[in-house]
Amino acid sequence: MTELSQEHSANRLRAYVEDVVRTDIHRLAEIRHEPEVIRHLITALARSTAREVTYRTLTADLRAVAPTISEETVSNYLDLLKRLFIIETQLPWAPELRSRARVRKSAKFHLLDPALAAAVLGASSQHLRADLQTLGLLFESAVIHDLTVIASSMGGEVRHYRDSNNKEMDAVIILPDRRWAAIEIKLGGGQVSAGVASLRKAISQIDTQAVGEPEFSLVVTGTGPVVVTDEGTITTPLRSLVS
C-alpha cells in the first residue's frame, strides 16, 4: 500500500469535512444555514481543541458568518457533529472540594482525530514544529482520545477538572464504581516535574474523604521513559500507554 504524502492526507481530510458540511449533516436534519456556517463551526472547534469553550463563545464566533444564529442552534449543530463522529465532548468533573474554590463547568471539545483538526487549520508538520502551543493541544487531544478508548472498555469515561483557583487536571478517568484517576498531559518529557506538581496541587483541592483517593496519578508525555516517581506518580510516553 502506497503511503500518502502529508499534503495528500491533509487534502483528503479537508475533502471529508466538505462531504460532512455539504451532504452528511443534511441526512440527519434539515439545516437552514449554508455549508459555510458548519465549516466555520468545525474550524472554531479545531482552534479550541482541548480547551474549555462555551456555547456562547462558539455562537459569537459563528456570528461572523451567520449574524442571527442562536446558542440553541449551535448546540443542535454540535449534537449533529457528535452523531457523525466528528467531535467528542469532554465534560467537566465536579467533585466535592476541600476549599471554597468553584469548579469550572465548561466542556472541552475534541475533533475525533487530531489530524483532522490540523488539516482544518492548515497546520502542516513544519507549522506545528514552529508552534509548540498548538502542537501541545493537538497532542493532548490525541491522548484524550486514547484514554477514552481505554476508559470505555471498562465502562468508564474521561472528564477534566479545573477550579476557580486554576488548579486543573487535563483528564480524570471515572469508573462506574466511582474509582477515579488523575492525569496530566505534557508534550515534552522534560515537563514531567511540572506535571507531577500540577496534579499534586489539583488533588489537594479534592475532598478525598468524599470521593476517595485517586487510584493512580499519571503524567502522559510525548517522549521519555516509563518511570514511577518517589511519591508514586507514573509517567509514560503515549506510545507505551497504547502499546
Tab-separated table of C-alpha atoms in Angstrom:
chain	number	residue	atom	x	y	z
A	1	MET	CA	0.000	0.000	0.000
A	2	THR	CA	1.402	3.392	-1.023
A	3	GLU	CA	1.805	5.822	1.859
A	4	LEU	CA	0.159	9.193	1.248
A	5	SER	CA	2.184	12.369	1.499
A	6	GLN	CA	1.286	14.794	4.285
A	7	GLU	CA	-0.211	17.193	1.766
A	8	HIS	CA	-2.291	14.468	0.107
A	9	SER	CA	-3.507	13.208	3.503
A	10	ALA	CA	-4.473	16.743	4.563
A	11	ASN	CA	-6.353	17.272	1.306
A	12	ARG	CA	-8.303	14.062	1.875
A	13	LEU	CA	-9.226	15.126	5.386
A	14	ARG	CA	-10.415	18.523	4.178
A	15	ALA	CA	-12.440	16.787	1.447
A	16	TYR	CA	-14.020	14.654	4.161
A	17	VAL	CA	-15.053	17.812	6.041
A	18	GLU	CA	-16.608	19.127	2.835
A	19	ASP	CA	-18.633	15.921	2.499
A	20	VAL	CA	-19.834	16.372	6.086
A	21	VAL	CA	-20.912	20.015	5.717
A	22	ARG	CA	-22.491	19.600	2.281
A	23	THR	CA	-24.030	16.135	2.455
A	24	ASP	CA	-23.725	14.044	5.615
A	25	ILE	CA	-25.160	16.519	8.104
A	26	HIS	CA	-28.220	17.057	5.891
A	27	ARG	CA	-29.013	13.349	6.126
A	28	LEU	CA	-29.592	13.762	9.848
A	29	ALA	CA	-31.536	17.010	9.963
A	30	GLU	CA	-32.782	19.931	7.948
A	31	ILE	CA	-30.080	22.622	8.136
A	32	ARG	CA	-31.207	26.131	7.324
A	33	HIS	CA	-27.702	27.624	7.224
A	34	GLU	CA	-25.258	27.434	4.340
A	35	PRO	CA	-22.407	24.889	4.460
A	36	GLU	CA	-20.023	27.739	5.278
A	37	VAL	CA	-21.572	28.020	8.738
A	38	ILE	CA	-20.968	24.364	9.626
A	39	ARG	CA	-17.481	24.598	8.127
A	40	HIS	CA	-16.813	27.673	10.252
A	41	LEU	CA	-18.057	25.811	13.342
A	42	ILE	CA	-15.712	22.878	12.710
A	43	THR	CA	-12.818	25.305	12.253
A	44	ALA	CA	-13.719	27.076	15.519
A	45	LEU	CA	-13.748	23.712	17.290
A	46	ALA	CA	-10.355	22.856	15.799
A	47	ARG	CA	-8.947	26.165	17.054
A	48	SER	CA	-10.262	25.492	20.562
A	49	THR	CA	-9.411	21.794	20.699
A	50	ALA	CA	-8.528	20.610	24.212
A	51	ARG	CA	-9.593	23.984	25.629
A	52	GLU	CA	-12.694	24.843	27.584
A	53	VAL	CA	-15.227	26.576	25.368
A	54	THR	CA	-18.827	27.648	25.894
A	55	TYR	CA	-21.778	27.686	23.542
A	56	ARG	CA	-21.763	31.460	23.941
A	57	THR	CA	-18.184	31.706	22.679
A	58	LEU	CA	-18.859	29.457	19.699
A	59	THR	CA	-22.034	31.388	18.879
A	60	ALA	CA	-20.167	34.703	18.966
A	61	ASP	CA	-17.572	33.242	16.608
A	62	LEU	CA	-20.216	31.966	14.193
A	63	ARG	CA	-21.991	35.301	14.033
A	64	ALA	CA	-19.206	36.475	11.721
A	65	VAL	CA	-20.836	34.293	9.040
A	66	ALA	CA	-24.367	33.905	10.492
A	67	PRO	CA	-25.290	37.149	12.327
A	68	THR	CA	-28.575	35.885	13.791
A	69	ILE	CA	-27.548	32.363	14.821
A	70	SER	CA	-28.618	31.372	18.338
A	71	GLU	CA	-26.891	29.337	21.049
A	72	GLU	CA	-29.655	26.744	20.742
A	73	THR	CA	-28.911	26.297	17.040
A	74	VAL	CA	-25.192	25.977	17.727
A	75	SER	CA	-25.953	23.362	20.392
A	76	ASN	CA	-28.067	21.439	17.879
A	77	TYR	CA	-25.285	21.571	15.292
A	78	LEU	CA	-22.794	20.259	17.845
A	79	ASP	CA	-25.126	17.353	18.593
A	80	LEU	CA	-25.251	16.540	14.880
A	81	LEU	CA	-21.444	16.623	14.634
A	82	LYS	CA	-21.266	14.223	17.595
A	83	ARG	CA	-23.682	11.872	15.846
A	84	LEU	CA	-21.454	12.000	12.769
A	85	PHE	CA	-18.419	11.161	14.941
A	86	ILE	CA	-16.696	14.416	14.027
A	87	ILE	CA	-16.336	15.628	17.616
A	88	GLU	CA	-16.359	14.196	21.113
A	89	THR	CA	-17.131	16.111	24.276
A	90	GLN	CA	-15.005	16.031	27.419
A	91	LEU	CA	-17.271	17.110	30.238
A	92	PRO	CA	-16.040	18.737	33.464
A	93	TRP	CA	-15.745	16.710	36.668
A	94	ALA	CA	-17.417	18.313	39.685
A	95	PRO	CA	-16.278	16.548	42.876
A	96	GLU	CA	-16.702	17.876	46.370
A	97	LEU	CA	-13.865	20.259	47.261
A	98	ARG	CA	-11.943	20.996	50.426
A	99	SER	CA	-11.563	24.685	49.576
A	100	ARG	CA	-14.038	27.399	48.657
A	101	ALA	CA	-12.963	27.164	45.046
A	102	ARG	CA	-15.689	26.637	42.449
A	103	VAL	CA	-15.449	24.030	39.732
A	104	ARG	CA	-15.457	25.411	36.194
A	105	LYS	CA	-18.309	23.939	34.193
A	106	SER	CA	-17.325	24.447	30.542
A	107	ALA	CA	-16.785	21.386	28.377
A	108	LYS	CA	-13.855	20.696	26.100
A	109	PHE	CA	-14.487	19.605	22.532
A	110	HIS	CA	-12.105	17.444	20.518
A	111	LEU	CA	-12.251	16.640	16.847
A	112	LEU	CA	-12.244	12.863	16.855
A	113	ASP	CA	-8.887	12.741	15.056
A	114	PRO	CA	-6.243	15.405	15.848
A	115	ALA	CA	-5.025	15.048	12.250
A	116	LEU	CA	-8.442	16.316	11.163
A	117	ALA	CA	-8.036	19.389	13.377
A	118	ALA	CA	-4.568	20.021	11.935
A	119	ALA	CA	-5.884	19.710	8.378
A	120	VAL	CA	-8.794	22.066	9.026
A	121	LEU	CA	-6.376	24.625	10.498
A	122	GLY	CA	-3.937	24.209	7.610
A	123	ALA	CA	-1.238	23.260	10.121
A	124	SER	CA	1.496	21.209	8.463
A	125	SER	CA	4.222	19.409	10.424
A	126	GLN	CA	6.510	22.368	9.701
A	127	HIS	CA	3.938	24.799	11.116
A	128	LEU	CA	3.429	22.672	14.213
A	129	ARG	CA	7.153	22.389	14.909
A	130	ALA	CA	7.200	26.193	14.982
A	131	ASP	CA	4.007	26.435	17.080
A	132	LEU	CA	4.501	24.234	20.110
A	133	GLN	CA	1.365	25.550	21.832
A	134	THR	CA	-0.901	24.278	19.055
A	135	LEU	CA	1.127	21.066	18.804
A	136	GLY	CA	0.707	20.560	22.551
A	137	LEU	CA	-3.074	20.979	22.325
A	138	LEU	CA	-3.310	18.525	19.439
A	139	PHE	CA	-1.148	16.077	21.393
A	140	GLU	CA	-3.461	16.469	24.383
A	141	SER	CA	-6.421	15.733	22.135
A	142	ALA	CA	-4.700	12.572	20.872
A	143	VAL	CA	-4.076	11.415	24.449
A	144	ILE	CA	-7.694	12.112	25.446
A	145	HIS	CA	-8.872	10.026	22.511
A	146	ASP	CA	-6.755	7.042	23.570
A	147	LEU	CA	-7.690	7.418	27.237
A	148	THR	CA	-11.363	7.465	26.211
A	149	VAL	CA	-10.925	4.184	24.351
A	150	ILE	CA	-9.264	2.628	27.410
A	151	ALA	CA	-11.847	4.008	29.862
A	152	SER	CA	-14.773	2.993	27.659
A	153	SER	CA	-13.562	-0.614	27.624
A	154	MET	CA	-14.093	-0.582	31.419
A	155	GLY	CA	-17.430	1.223	31.268
A	156	GLY	CA	-15.825	4.492	32.364
A	157	GLU	CA	-15.453	7.967	30.958
A	158	VAL	CA	-12.864	10.719	30.711
A	159	ARG	CA	-13.598	14.158	32.134
A	160	HIS	CA	-11.458	17.168	33.010
A	161	TYR	CA	-11.105	19.300	36.117
A	162	ARG	CA	-10.365	22.973	36.668
A	163	ASP	CA	-11.420	25.159	39.561
A	164	SER	CA	-11.631	28.888	40.138
A	165	ASN	CA	-8.121	28.811	41.639
A	166	ASN	CA	-6.873	27.471	38.276
A	167	LYS	CA	-5.904	24.104	39.713
A	168	GLU	CA	-6.531	21.603	36.952
A	169	MET	CA	-6.234	18.061	35.686
A	170	ASP	CA	-6.217	17.521	31.938
A	171	ALA	CA	-8.060	14.239	32.320
A	172	VAL	CA	-9.923	12.402	35.049
A	173	ILE	CA	-10.894	8.798	34.392
A	174	ILE	CA	-14.066	7.901	36.276
A	175	LEU	CA	-15.198	4.278	36.526
A	176	PRO	CA	-18.755	3.070	37.281
A	177	ASP	CA	-17.782	2.113	40.850
A	178	ARG	CA	-16.650	5.749	41.393
A	179	ARG	CA	-12.939	4.963	41.400
A	180	TRP	CA	-11.016	7.703	39.671
A	181	ALA	CA	-7.570	8.541	38.344
A	182	ALA	CA	-5.835	11.894	37.847
A	183	ILE	CA	-3.942	12.568	34.615
A	184	GLU	CA	-1.814	15.422	33.319
A	185	ILE	CA	-0.612	15.650	29.719
A	186	LYS	CA	2.722	17.193	28.748
A	187	LEU	CA	4.192	17.235	25.259
A	188	GLY	CA	7.854	17.085	26.338
A	189	GLY	CA	9.443	14.577	28.687
A	190	GLY	CA	11.229	17.493	30.338
A	191	GLN	CA	7.884	18.761	31.637
A	192	VAL	CA	7.232	15.742	33.872
A	193	SER	CA	8.140	17.543	37.105
A	194	ALA	CA	5.729	20.368	36.264
A	195	GLY	CA	3.010	17.819	35.500
A	196	VAL	CA	3.531	15.979	38.774
A	197	ALA	CA	3.413	19.257	40.734
A	198	SER	CA	0.258	20.357	38.900
A	199	LEU	CA	-1.519	17.095	39.721
A	200	ARG	CA	-0.494	17.264	43.360
A	201	LYS	CA	-1.899	20.794	43.702
A	202	ALA	CA	-5.173	19.849	41.990
A	203	ILE	CA	-5.665	16.698	44.064
A	204	SER	CA	-5.089	18.723	47.227
A	205	GLN	CA	-8.281	20.650	46.423
A	206	ILE	CA	-10.406	17.496	46.201
A	207	ASP	CA	-12.303	16.218	49.235
A	208	THR	CA	-10.885	12.702	49.095
A	209	GLN	CA	-12.861	11.710	52.190
A	210	ALA	CA	-15.946	12.108	49.994
A	211	VAL	CA	-14.679	10.767	46.661
A	212	GLY	CA	-11.724	8.629	47.730
A	213	GLU	CA	-8.072	8.913	46.848
A	214	PRO	CA	-7.198	8.576	43.164
A	215	GLU	CA	-6.378	5.027	42.111
A	216	PHE	CA	-3.289	6.440	40.417
A	217	SER	CA	-1.774	9.677	39.199
A	218	LEU	CA	-0.326	9.692	35.695
A	219	VAL	CA	1.632	12.115	33.522
A	220	VAL	CA	1.467	11.244	29.818
A	221	THR	CA	4.240	12.702	27.668
A	222	GLY	CA	5.299	12.721	24.053
A	223	THR	CA	8.778	11.447	24.866
A	224	GLY	CA	10.697	9.868	27.713
A	225	PRO	CA	10.737	6.610	29.674
A	226	VAL	CA	8.156	4.930	31.883
A	227	VAL	CA	9.002	5.964	35.441
A	228	VAL	CA	7.338	5.929	38.856
A	229	THR	CA	8.291	8.995	40.876
A	230	ASP	CA	9.153	8.909	44.577
A	231	GLU	CA	5.607	9.976	45.531
A	232	GLY	CA	4.056	7.306	43.292
A	233	THR	CA	3.069	9.261	40.169
A	234	ILE	CA	3.502	7.241	36.987
A	235	THR	CA	4.980	8.924	33.907
A	236	THR	CA	4.752	7.339	30.472
A	237	PRO	CA	5.057	8.359	26.831
A	238	LEU	CA	1.890	7.956	24.786
A	239	ARG	CA	3.381	5.110	22.734
A	240	SER	CA	3.715	2.998	25.902
A	241	LEU	CA	0.220	3.857	27.071
A	242	VAL	CA	-1.408	2.383	23.992
A	243	SER	CA	1.024	-0.452	23.201
